[in-house]
Tab-separated table of C-alpha atoms in Angstrom:
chain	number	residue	atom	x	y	z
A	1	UNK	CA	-4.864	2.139	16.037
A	2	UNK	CA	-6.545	-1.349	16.529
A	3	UNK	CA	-9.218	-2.265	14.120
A	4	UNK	CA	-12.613	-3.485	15.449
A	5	UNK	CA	-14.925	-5.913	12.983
A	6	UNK	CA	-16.613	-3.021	12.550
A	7	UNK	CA	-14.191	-0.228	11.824
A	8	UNK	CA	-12.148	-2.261	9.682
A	9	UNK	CA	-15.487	-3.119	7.493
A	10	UNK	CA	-16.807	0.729	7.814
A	11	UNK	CA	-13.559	2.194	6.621
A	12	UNK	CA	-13.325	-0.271	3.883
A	13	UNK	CA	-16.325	0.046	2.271
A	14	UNK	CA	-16.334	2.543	0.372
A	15	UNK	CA	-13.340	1.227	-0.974
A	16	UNK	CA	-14.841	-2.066	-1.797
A	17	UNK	CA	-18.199	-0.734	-3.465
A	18	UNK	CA	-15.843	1.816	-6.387
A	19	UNK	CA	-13.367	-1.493	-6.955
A	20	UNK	CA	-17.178	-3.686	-7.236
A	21	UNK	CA	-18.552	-0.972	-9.936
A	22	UNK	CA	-15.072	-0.594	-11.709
A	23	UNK	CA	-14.306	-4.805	-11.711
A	24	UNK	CA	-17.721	-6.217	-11.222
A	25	UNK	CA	-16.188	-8.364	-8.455
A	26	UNK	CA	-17.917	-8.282	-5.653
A	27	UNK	CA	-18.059	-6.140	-2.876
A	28	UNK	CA	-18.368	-8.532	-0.067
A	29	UNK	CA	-15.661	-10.864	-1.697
A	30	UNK	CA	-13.238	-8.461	-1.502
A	31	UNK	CA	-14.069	-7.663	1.958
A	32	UNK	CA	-13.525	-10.912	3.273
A	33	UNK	CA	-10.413	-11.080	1.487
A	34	UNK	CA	-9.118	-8.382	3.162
A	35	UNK	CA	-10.568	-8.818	6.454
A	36	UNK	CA	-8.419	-12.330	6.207
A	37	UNK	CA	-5.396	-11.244	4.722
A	38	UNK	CA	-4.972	-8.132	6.690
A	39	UNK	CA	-6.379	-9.788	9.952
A	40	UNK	CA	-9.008	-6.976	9.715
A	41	UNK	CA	-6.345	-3.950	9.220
A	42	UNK	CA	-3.950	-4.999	12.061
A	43	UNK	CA	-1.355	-6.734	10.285
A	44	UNK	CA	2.355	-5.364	10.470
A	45	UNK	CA	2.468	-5.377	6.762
A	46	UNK	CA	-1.204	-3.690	6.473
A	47	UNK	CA	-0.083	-0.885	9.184
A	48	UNK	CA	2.883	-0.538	7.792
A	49	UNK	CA	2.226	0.105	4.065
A	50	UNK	CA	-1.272	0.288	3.735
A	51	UNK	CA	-1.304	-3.474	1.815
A	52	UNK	CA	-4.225	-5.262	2.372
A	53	UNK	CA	-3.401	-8.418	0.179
A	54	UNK	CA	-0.037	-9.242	0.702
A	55	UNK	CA	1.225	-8.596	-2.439
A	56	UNK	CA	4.798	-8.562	-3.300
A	57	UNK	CA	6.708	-6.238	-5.596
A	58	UNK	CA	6.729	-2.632	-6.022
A	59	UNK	CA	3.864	0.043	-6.231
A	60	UNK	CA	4.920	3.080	-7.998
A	61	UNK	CA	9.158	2.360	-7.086
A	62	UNK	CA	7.149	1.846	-3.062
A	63	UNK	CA	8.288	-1.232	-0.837
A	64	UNK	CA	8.811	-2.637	2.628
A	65	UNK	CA	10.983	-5.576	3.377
A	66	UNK	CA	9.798	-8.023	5.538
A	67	UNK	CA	9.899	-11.227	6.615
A	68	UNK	CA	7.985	-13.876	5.015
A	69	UNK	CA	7.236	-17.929	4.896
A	70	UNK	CA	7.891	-19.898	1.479
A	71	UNK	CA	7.397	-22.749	0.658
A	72	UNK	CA	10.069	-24.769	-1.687
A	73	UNK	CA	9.764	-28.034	-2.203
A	74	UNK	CA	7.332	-28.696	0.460
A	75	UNK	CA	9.643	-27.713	3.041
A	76	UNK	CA	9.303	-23.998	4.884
A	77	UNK	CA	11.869	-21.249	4.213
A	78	UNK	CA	11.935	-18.064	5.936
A	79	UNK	CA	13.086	-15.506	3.719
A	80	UNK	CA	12.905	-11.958	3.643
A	81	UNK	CA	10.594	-10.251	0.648
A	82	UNK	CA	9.833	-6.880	-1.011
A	83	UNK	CA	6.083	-6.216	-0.431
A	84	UNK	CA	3.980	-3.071	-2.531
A	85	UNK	CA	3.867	-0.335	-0.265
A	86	UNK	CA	0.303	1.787	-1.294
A	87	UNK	CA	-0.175	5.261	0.053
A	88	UNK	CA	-3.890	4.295	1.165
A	89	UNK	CA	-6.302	1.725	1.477
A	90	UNK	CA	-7.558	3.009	-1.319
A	91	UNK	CA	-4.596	1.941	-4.036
């Protein structure tokens, strides 16, 4: 599936308004976050393990290995990175 604007934003806010009355961050913050990060649901890593942030690590022993760009020095590496794997959106 191929998120719209507008399905990306109606699935995810629900999501967005518990994590706003648990953190106090804001709803629409986190939204655009996402929206950028996960260019609105469609990224390999977002469609592949539900991670809307990039982050890297493990979520409960959970991964996927992908490739990345780092920077070190300055200059850009491509290296190859263990990214949290969530079992929904909602994680």
């Amino acid at each position: 599936m191929s998120y719209t604007d507008k399905a990306f934003l109606e699935k995810l806010k629900p999501y967005v308004i518990k994590d706003m009355e648990t953190t106090g961050i804001l709803a629409s913050l986190t939204a655009a976050q996402a929206f950028i990060e996960s260019n609105k649901g469609n990224s390999g890593l977002t469609v592949k393990a539900n991670n809307l942030f990039g982050i890297k690590g493990t979520y409960n022993g959970e991964c996927v290995r992908m490739l990345t760009t780092e920077y070190y020095n300055g200059v850009a590496c491509k290296v190859y990175a263990n990214f949290r794997k969530y079992p929904s959106w909602q994680e």
